[in-house]
Coordinates of C-alpha atoms in Angstrom, one line a residue:
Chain O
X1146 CA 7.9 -9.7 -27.2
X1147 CA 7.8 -8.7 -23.9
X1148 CA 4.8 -6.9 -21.8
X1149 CA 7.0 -3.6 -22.6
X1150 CA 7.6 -3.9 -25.9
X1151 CA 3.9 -4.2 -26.4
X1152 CA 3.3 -1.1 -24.2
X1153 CA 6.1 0.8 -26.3
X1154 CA 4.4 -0.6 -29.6
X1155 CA 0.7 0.6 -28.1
X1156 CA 2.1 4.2 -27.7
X1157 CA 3.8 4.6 -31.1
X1158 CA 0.0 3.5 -32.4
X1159 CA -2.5 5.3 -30.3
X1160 CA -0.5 8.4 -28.2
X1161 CA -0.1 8.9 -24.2
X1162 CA -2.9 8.4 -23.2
X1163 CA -2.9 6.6 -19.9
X1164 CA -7.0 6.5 -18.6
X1165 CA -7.4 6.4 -14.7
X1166 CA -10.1 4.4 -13.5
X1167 CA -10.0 6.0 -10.1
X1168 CA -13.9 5.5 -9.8
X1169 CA -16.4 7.5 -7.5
X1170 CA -19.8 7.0 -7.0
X1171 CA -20.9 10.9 -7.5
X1172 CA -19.2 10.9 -10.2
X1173 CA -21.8 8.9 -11.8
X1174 CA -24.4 10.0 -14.1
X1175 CA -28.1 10.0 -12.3
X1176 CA -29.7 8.0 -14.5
X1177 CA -27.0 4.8 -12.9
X1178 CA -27.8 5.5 -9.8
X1179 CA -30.6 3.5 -10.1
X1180 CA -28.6 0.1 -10.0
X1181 CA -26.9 -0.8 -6.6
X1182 CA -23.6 1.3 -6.5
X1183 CA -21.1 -1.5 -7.0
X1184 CA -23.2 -2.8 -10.3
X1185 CA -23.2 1.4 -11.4
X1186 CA -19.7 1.6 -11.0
X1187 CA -18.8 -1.5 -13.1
X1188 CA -21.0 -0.5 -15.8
X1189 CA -19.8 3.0 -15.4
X1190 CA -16.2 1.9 -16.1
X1191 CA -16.9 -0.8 -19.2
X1192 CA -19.0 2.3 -20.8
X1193 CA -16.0 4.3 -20.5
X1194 CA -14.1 1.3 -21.7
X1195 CA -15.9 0.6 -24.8
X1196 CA -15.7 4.4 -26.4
X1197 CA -12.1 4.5 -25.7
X1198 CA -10.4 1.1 -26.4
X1199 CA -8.7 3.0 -29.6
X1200 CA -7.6 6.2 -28.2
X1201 CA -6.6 5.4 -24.4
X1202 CA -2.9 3.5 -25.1
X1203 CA -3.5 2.3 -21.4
X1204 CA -5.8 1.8 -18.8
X1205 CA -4.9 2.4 -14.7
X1206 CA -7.0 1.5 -12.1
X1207 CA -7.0 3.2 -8.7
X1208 CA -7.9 0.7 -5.8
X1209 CA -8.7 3.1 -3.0
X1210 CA -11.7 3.6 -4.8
X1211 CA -12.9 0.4 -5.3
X1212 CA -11.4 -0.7 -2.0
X1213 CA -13.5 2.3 -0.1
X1214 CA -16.6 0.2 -0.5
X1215 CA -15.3 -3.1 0.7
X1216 CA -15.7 -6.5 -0.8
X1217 CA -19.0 -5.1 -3.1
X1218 CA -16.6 -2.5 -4.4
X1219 CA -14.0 -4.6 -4.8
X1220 CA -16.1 -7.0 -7.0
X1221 CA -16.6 -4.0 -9.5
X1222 CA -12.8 -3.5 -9.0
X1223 CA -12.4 -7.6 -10.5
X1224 CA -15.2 -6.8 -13.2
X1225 CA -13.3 -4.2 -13.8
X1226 CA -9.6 -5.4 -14.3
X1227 CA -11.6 -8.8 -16.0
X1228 CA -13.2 -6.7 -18.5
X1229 CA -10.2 -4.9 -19.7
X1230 CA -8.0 -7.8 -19.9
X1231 CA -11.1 -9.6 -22.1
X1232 CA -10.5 -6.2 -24.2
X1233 CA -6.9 -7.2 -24.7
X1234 CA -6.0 -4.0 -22.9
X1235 CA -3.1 -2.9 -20.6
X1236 CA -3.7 -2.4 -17.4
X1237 CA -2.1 -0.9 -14.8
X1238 CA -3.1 -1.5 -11.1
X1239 CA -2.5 1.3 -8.8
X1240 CA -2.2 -0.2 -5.3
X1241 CA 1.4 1.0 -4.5
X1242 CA 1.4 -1.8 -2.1
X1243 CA 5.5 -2.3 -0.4
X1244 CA 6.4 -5.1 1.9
X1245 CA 9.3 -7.0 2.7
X1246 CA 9.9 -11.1 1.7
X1247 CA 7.3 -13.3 2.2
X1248 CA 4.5 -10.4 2.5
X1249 CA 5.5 -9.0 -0.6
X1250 CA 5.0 -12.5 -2.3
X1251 CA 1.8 -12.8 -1.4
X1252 CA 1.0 -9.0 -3.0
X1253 CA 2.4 -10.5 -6.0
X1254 CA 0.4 -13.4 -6.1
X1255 CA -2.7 -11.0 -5.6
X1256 CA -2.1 -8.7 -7.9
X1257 CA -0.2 -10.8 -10.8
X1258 CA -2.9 -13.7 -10.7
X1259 CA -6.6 -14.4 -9.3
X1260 CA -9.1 -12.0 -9.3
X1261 CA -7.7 -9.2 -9.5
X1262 CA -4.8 -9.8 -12.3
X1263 CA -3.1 -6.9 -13.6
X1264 CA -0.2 -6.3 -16.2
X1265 CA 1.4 -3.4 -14.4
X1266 CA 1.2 -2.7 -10.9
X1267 CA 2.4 0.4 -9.2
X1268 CA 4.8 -0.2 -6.0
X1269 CA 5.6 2.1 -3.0
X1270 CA 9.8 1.3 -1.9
X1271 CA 10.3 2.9 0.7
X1272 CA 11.4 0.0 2.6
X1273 CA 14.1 -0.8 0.2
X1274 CA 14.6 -2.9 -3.3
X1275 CA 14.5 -6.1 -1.1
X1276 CA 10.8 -4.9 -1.3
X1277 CA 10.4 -5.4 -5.3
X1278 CA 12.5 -8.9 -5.4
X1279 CA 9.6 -10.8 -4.8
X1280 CA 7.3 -9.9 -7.6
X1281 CA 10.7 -10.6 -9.9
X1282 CA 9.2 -14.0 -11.1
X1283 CA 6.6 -12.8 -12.7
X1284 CA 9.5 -10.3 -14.6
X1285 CA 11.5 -13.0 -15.4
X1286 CA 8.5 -14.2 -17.8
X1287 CA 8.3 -11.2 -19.5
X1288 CA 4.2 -11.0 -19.2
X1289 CA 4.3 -8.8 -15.8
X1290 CA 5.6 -5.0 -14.7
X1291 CA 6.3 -2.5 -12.0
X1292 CA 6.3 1.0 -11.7
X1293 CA 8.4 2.2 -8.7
X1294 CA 7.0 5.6 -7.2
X1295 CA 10.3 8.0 -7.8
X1296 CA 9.5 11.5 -7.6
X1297 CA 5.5 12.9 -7.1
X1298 CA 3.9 16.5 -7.3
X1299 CA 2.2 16.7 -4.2
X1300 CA 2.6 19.2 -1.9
X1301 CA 4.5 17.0 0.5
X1302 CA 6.8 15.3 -1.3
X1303 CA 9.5 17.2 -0.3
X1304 CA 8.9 15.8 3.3
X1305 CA 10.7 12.2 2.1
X1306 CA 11.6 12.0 -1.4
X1307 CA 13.3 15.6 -1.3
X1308 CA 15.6 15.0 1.1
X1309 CA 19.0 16.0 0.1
X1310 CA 21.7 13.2 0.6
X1311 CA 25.0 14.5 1.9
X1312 CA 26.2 14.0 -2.0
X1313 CA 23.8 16.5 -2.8
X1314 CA 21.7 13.7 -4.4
X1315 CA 18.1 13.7 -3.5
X1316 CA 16.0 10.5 -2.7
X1317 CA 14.1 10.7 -5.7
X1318 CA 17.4 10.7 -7.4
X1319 CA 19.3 8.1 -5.6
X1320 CA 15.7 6.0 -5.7
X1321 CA 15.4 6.3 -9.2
X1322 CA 18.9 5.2 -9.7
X1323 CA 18.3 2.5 -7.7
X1324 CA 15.1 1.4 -9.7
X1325 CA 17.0 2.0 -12.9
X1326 CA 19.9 -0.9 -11.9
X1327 CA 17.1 -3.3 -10.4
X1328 CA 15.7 -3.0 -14.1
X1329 CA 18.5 -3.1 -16.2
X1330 CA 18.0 -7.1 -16.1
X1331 CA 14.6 -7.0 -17.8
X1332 CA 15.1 -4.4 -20.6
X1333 CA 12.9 -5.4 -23.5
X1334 CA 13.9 -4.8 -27.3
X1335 CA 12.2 -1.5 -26.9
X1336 CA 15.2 -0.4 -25.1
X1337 CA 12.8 -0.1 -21.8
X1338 CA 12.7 -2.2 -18.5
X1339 CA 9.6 -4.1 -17.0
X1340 CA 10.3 -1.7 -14.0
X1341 CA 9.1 1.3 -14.7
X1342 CA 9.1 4.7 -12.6
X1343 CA 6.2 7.1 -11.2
X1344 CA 7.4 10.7 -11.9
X1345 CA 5.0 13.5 -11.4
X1346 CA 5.5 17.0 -12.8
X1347 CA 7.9 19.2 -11.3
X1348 CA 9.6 21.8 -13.4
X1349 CA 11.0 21.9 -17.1
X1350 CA 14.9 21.7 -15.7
X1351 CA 13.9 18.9 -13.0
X1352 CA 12.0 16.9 -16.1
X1353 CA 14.9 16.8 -18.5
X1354 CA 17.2 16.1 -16.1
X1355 CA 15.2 13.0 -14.7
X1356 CA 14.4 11.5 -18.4
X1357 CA 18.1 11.8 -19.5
X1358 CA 19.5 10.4 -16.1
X1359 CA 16.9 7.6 -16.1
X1360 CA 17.3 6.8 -19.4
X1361 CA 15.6 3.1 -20.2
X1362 CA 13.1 3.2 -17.5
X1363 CA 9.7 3.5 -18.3
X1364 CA 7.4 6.6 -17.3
X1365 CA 4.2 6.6 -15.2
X1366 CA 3.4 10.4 -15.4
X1367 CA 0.4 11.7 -12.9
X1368 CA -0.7 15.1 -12.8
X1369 CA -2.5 16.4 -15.9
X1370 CA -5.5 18.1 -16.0
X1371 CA -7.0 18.2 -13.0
X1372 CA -4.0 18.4 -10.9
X1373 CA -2.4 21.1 -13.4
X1374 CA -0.3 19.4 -15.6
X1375 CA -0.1 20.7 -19.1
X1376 CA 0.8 18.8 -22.4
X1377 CA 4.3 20.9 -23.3
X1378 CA 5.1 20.0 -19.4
X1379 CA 4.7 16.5 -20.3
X1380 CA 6.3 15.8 -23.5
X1381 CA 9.8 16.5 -21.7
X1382 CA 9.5 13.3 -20.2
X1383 CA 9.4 11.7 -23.6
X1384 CA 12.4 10.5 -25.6
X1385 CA 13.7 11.4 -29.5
X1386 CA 10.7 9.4 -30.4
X1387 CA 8.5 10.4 -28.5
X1388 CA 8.1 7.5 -26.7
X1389 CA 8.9 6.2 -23.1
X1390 CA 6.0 7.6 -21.0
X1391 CA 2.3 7.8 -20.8
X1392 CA 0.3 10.2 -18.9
X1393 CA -2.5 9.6 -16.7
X1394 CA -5.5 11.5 -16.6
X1395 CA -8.8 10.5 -14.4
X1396 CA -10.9 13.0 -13.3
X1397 CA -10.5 15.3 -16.2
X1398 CA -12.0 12.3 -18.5
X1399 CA -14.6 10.5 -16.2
X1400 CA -16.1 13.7 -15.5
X1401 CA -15.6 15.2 -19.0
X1402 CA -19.6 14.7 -19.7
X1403 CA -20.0 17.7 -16.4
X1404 CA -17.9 20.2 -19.2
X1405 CA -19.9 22.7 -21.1
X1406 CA -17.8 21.7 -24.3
X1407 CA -19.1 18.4 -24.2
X1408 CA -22.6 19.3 -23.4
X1409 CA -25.2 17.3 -25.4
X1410 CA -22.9 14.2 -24.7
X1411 CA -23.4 11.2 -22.9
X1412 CA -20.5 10.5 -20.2
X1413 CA -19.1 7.9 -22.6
X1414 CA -18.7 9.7 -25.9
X1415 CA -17.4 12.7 -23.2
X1416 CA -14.8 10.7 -22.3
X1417 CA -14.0 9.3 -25.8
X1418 CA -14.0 12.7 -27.0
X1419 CA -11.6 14.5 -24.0
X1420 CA -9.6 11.3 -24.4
X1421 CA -9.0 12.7 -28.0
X1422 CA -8.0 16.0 -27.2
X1423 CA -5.9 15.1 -24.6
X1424 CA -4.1 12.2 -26.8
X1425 CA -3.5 15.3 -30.4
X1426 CA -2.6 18.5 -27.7
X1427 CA 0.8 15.6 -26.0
X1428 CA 1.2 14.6 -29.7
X1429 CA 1.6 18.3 -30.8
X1430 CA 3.4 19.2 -27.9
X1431 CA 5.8 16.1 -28.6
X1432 CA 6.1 17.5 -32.2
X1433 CA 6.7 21.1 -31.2
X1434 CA 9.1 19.7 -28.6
X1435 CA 13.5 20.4 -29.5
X1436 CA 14.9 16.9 -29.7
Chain H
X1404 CA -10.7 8.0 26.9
X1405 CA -9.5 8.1 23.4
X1406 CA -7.7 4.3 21.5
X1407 CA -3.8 5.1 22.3
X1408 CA -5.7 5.4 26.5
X1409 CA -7.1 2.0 25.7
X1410 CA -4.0 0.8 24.0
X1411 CA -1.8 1.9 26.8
X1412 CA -4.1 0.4 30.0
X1413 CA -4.3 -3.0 27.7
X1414 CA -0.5 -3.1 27.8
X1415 CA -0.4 -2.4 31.2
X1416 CA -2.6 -5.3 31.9
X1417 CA -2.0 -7.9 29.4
X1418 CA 1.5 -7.3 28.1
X1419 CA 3.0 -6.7 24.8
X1420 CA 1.9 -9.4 23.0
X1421 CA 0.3 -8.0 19.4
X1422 CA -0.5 -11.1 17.9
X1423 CA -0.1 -11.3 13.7
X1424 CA -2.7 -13.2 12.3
X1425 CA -0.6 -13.3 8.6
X1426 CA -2.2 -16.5 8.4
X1427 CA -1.0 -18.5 5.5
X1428 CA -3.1 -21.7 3.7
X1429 CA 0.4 -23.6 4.3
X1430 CA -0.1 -23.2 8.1
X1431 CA -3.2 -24.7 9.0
X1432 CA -3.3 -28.2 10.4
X1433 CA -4.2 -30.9 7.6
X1434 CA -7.8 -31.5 9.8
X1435 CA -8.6 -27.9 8.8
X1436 CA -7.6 -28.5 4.6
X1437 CA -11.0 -30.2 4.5
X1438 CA -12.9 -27.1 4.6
X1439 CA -12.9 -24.5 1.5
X1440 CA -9.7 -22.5 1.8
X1441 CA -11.4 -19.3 2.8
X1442 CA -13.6 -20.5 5.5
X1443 CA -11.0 -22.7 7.1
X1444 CA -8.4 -19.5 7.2
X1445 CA -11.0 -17.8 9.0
X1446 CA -11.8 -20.8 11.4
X1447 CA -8.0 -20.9 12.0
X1448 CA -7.9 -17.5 13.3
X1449 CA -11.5 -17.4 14.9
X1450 CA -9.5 -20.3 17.2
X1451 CA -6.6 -18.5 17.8
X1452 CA -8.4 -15.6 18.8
X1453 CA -10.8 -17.3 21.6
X1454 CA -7.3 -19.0 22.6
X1455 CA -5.5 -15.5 22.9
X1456 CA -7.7 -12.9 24.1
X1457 CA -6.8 -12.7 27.4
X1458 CA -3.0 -12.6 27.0
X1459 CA -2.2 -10.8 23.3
X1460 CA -2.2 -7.3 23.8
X1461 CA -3.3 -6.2 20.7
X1462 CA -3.9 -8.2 17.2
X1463 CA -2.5 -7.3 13.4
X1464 CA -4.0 -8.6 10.7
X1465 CA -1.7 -8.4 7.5
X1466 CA -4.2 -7.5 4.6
X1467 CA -1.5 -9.4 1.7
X1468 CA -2.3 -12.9 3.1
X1469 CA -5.8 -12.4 2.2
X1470 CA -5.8 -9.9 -0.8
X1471 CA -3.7 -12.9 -2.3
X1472 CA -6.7 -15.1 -2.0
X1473 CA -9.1 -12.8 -4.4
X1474 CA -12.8 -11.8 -3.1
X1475 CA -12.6 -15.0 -1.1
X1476 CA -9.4 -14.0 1.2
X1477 CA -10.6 -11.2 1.4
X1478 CA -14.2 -12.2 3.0
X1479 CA -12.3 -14.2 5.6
X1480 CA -10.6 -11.0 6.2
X1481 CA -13.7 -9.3 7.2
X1482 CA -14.7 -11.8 9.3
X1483 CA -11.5 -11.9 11.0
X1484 CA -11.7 -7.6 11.6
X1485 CA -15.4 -8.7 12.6
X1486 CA -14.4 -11.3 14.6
X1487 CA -12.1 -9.2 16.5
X1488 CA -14.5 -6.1 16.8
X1489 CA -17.3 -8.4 18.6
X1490 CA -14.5 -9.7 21.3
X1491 CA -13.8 -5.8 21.7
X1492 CA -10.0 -6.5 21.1
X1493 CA -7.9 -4.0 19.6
X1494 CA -6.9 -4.8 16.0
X1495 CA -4.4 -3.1 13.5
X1496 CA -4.9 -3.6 10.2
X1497 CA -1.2 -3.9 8.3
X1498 CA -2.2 -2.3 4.8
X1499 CA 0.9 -0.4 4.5
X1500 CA -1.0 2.0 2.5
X1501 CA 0.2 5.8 1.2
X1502 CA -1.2 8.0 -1.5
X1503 CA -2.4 11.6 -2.0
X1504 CA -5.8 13.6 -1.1
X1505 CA -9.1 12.3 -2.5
X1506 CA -7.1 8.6 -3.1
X1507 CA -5.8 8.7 0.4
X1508 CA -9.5 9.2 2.1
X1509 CA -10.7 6.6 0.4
X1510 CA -8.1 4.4 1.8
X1511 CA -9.5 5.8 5.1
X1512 CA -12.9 5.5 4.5
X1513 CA -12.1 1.6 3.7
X1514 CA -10.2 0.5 6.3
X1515 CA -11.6 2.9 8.8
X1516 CA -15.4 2.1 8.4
X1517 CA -17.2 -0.7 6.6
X1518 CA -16.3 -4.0 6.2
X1519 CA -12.7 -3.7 6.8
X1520 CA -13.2 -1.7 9.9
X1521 CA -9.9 -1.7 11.8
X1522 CA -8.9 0.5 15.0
X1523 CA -5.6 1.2 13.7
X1524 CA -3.9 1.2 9.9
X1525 CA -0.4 0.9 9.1
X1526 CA 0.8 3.7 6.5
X1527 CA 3.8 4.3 4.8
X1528 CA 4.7 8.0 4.4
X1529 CA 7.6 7.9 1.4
X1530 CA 5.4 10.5 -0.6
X1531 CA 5.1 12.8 2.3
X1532 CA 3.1 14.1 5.5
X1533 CA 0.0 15.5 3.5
X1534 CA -0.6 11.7 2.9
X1535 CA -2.1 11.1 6.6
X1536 CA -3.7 14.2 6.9
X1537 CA -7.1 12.4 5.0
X1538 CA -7.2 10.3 7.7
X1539 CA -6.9 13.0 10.4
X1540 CA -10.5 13.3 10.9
X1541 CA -11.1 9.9 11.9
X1542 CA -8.1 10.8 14.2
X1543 CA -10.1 14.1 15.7
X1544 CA -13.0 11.7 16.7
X1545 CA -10.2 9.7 19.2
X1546 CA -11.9 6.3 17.7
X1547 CA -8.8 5.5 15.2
X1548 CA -5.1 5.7 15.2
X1549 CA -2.2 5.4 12.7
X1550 CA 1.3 3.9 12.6
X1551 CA 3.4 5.2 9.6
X1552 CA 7.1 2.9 8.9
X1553 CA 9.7 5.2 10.4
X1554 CA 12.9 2.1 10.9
X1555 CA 12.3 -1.6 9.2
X1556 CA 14.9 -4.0 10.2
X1557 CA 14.9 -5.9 6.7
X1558 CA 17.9 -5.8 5.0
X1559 CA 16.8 -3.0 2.3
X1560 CA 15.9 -0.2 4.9
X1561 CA 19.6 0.9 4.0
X1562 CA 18.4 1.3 0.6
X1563 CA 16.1 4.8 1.5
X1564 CA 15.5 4.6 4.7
X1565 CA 19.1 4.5 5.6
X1566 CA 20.0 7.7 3.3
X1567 CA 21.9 10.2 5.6
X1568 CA 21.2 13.9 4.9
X1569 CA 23.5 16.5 4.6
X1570 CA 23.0 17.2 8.4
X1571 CA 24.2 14.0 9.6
X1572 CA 20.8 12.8 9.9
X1573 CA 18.7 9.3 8.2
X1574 CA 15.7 9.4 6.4
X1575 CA 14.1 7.2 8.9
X1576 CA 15.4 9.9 11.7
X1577 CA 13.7 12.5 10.5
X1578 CA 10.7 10.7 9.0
X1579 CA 10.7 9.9 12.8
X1580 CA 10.7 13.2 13.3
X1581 CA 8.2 14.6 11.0
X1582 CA 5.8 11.8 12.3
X1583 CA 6.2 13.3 15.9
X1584 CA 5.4 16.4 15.0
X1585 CA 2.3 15.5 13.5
X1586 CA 0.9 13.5 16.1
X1587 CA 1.7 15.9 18.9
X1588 CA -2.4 17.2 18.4
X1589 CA -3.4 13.4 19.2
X1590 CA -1.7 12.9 22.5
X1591 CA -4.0 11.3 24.8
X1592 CA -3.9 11.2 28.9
X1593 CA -1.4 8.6 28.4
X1594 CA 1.0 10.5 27.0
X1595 CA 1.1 9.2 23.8
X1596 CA -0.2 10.0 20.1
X1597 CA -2.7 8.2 18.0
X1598 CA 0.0 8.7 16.2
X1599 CA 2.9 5.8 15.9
X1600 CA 5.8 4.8 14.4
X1601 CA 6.9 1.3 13.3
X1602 CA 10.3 0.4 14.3
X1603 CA 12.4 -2.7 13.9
X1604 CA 15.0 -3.9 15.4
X1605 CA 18.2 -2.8 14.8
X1606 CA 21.0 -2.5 17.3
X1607 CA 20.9 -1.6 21.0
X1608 CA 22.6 1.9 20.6
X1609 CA 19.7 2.8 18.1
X1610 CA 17.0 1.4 19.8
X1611 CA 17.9 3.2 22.9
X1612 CA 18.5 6.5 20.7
X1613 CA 14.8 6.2 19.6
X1614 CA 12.9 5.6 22.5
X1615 CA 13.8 8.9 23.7
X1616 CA 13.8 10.7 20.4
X1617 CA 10.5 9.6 19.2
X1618 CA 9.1 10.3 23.0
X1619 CA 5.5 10.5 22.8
X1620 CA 4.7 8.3 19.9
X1621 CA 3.9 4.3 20.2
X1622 CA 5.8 1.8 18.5
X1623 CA 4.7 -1.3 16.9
X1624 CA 7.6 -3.3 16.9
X1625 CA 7.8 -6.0 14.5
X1626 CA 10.8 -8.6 14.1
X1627 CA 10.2 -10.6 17.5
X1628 CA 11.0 -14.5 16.8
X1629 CA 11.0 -15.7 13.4
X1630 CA 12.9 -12.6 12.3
X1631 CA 15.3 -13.2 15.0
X1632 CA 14.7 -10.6 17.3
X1633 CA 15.3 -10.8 21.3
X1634 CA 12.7 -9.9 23.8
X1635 CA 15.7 -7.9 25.7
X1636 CA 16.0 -5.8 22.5
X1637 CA 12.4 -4.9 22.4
X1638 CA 12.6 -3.8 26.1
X1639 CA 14.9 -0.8 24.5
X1640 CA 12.3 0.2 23.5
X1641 CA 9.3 1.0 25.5
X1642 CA 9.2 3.7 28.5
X1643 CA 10.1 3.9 32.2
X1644 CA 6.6 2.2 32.8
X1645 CA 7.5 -0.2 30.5
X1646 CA 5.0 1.0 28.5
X1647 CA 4.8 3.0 24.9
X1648 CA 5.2 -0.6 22.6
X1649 CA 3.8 -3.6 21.3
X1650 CA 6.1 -6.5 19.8
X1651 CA 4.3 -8.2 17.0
X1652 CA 5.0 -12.4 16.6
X1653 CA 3.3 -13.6 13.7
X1654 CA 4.5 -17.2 12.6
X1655 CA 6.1 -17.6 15.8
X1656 CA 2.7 -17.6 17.7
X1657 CA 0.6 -18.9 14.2
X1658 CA 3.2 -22.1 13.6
X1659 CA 3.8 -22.8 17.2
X1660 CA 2.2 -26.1 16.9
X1661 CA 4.5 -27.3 14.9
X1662 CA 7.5 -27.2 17.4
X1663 CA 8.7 -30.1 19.8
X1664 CA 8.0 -28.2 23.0
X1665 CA 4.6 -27.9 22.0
X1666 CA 4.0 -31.9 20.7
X1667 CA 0.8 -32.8 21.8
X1668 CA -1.3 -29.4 22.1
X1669 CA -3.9 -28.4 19.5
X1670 CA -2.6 -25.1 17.2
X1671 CA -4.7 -23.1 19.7
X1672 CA -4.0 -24.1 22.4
X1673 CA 0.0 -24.1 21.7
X1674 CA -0.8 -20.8 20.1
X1675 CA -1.7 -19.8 23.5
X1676 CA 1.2 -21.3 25.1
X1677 CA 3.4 -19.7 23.0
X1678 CA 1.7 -15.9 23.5
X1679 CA 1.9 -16.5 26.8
X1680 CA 5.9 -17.7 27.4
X1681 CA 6.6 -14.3 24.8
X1682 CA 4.5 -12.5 27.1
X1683 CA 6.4 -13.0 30.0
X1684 CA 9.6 -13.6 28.6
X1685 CA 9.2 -9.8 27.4
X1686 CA 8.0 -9.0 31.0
X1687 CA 11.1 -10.1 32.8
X1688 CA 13.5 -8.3 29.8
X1689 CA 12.1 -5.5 31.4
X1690 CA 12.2 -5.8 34.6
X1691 CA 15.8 -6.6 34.1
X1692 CA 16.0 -3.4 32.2
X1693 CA 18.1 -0.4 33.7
X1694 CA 15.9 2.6 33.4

């Protein structure tokens, strides 16, 4: 069984959720404020961990934060990753790191062993699919993934990915088509790749379209909650079985406790329980969803 | 006198030398091994430095090298930034980094203050132009500059890159474009934008196409050497004061004690020698340039 098929077999047992790590130091309760700021984040994170091992299918960890404090910051960002994989959880760096040959190697070897070993990493390739060959070793064994950005929902990316291609393609088309080939190779018994894509909402015509065209290749899905997403909006990604995606939510968690529903919680049990309703409202919205 | 002022009299005085310090365990001499990996990278490139000041132009550090390392690599990396900062040379860090809003200021925040202070970052800009407007501010200030991948010369920048839109024109053309357009409110006395663009080699019709294109924003230039580019092709691309570009040599410069014509120097010191003949090898390209 490969790394996918355990993510695929994670979903079908505990839902969508994918919970983003993306750290800050105000987002912290006061009373952690007390420790040194790299110590509060760690415990911050492993608090959050604990009450949510069951309900979060996945965990992603967003390196700018970590990295924005330098090496302190990133030795919460180790603790971090450590204590997840000591959990048994998946992780999913988000460093959407790109570079070409030997370069790329050596992001490979950072981020697929050593301190700061993750399962999945996210990749940026805009300079080309010569850009993802290098972390293919770690494919081959079937215990490492990627998830290739495709198509995101900010403002700007029209600028690059929305270019339209004299075919009338754009590049988030011809890039996830691209993807999809480069992963065809490592397609577990799931029926999904070890290279996975980053899709970001866009609009209920776009979303069909993009599952059915990219058909075996994974989904990282940004963009609920606090960015807007909704639940109905994100079960289009999902195939007949509801499957084939997980969808990342960060602020709307980690600062659940700061939400007058939750009020009378600690940031932990905030989390657990926002981690809950987020998980039942995809699952209903999966349910409610035509096949 | 803001950095692209500084950047542009350095060139004028020193030549285009930017010196990669992408410095590898696997390319330190045997005498060095004995120390603890870390240290003895950091040593490496603390020689190399005192060896170079006077005749690199500029210095990139590429962040994988270390990051591969752990906390560790990434320690000698801050010394090497620090290192760099005391001898008041210009440094680049190569992070290749690109994400959105609250993710993307942190990114600045890290490489722009703290212990991975750099003068310049490298960005990639596939998910669009809001991506480098967190790091603006630092811009606004004149202290810190950006250059965003535009043209790679590896063999995938077809893959996106080379994508020709419906109006006859490349990705990379109008990324080039877009990244113009942006940097116009950064233009210093010199004429050029904190602002840049890297460009690789590709072919002399191109290179001569982008020069005057892309008129107003730098160029790092990477591909000298060991990727088999010509000094006479990077003369394409700088200015009519020979200005406007710095050519980076990484292993060329790093490894140069390893060649024959070298035999008998110390790494530094055939470091040196080797910065030096690039220096004015580029030097005479251009004066043998028509303008």
């Amino acid at each position: 069984m490969t790394l996918i098929d355990r993510l695929y077999r994670r979903i079908a047992d505990a839902g969508h959720v994918c919970l983003g790590l993306d750290t800050d130091i105000s987002y912290l309760p006061d009373q952690l404020k007390k420790d040194n700021a790299c110590d509060a984040l760690f415990h911050f994170n492993r608090e959050i961990i604990d009450a949510t091992l069951d309900t979060a299918a996945v965990y992603k960890v967003q390196i700018a934060y970590y990295e924005s404090l330098g090496l302190r910051g990133l030795n919460a960002y180790m603790k971090t990753l450590g204590y997840l994989r000591e959990k048994n959880a998946i992780v999913i760096a988000d460093v959407k790191r790109g570079d070409i040959a030997k370069t790329a190697e050596m992001y490979a070897k950072a981020h697929f062993t050593g301190d700061f070993e993750a399962d999945f990493i996210t990749l940026n390739p805009f300079m080309g699919m010569d850009t993802l060959e290098p972390f293919f070793p770690y494919l081959d064994a079937g215990e490492k993934g990627l998830f290739a950005l495709v198509a995101t929902s900010n403002p700007g990316a029209c600028d690059i990915e929305g270019i339209i291609a004299s075919d009338g393609e754009s590049v988030s088309d011809k890039t996830g088509a691209m993807i999809k080939e480069k992963g065809v190779r490592f397609t577990g018994d799931c029926g999904y790749s070890l290279i996975g894509a980053v899709v970001g909402c866009t609009n209920k015509v776009q979303t069909k379209q993009i599952r059915s065209r990219l058909d075996g290749v994974f989904f990282l899905i940004p963009g609920y909650g606090a960015q807007g997403g909704k639940a109905e909006d994100m079960a289009g990604y999902l195939d007949k079985n509801a499957n084939g995606g997980v969808v990342n939510s960060s602020r709307g968690i980690l600062l659940a406790y700061k939400k007058p529903e939750y009020s009378g919680l600690g940031f932990a049990e905030a989390a657990r329980a926002e981690t809950v309703r987020m998980r039942d409202e995809i699952l209903s919205a999966v349910k409610g969803k035509e096949v």
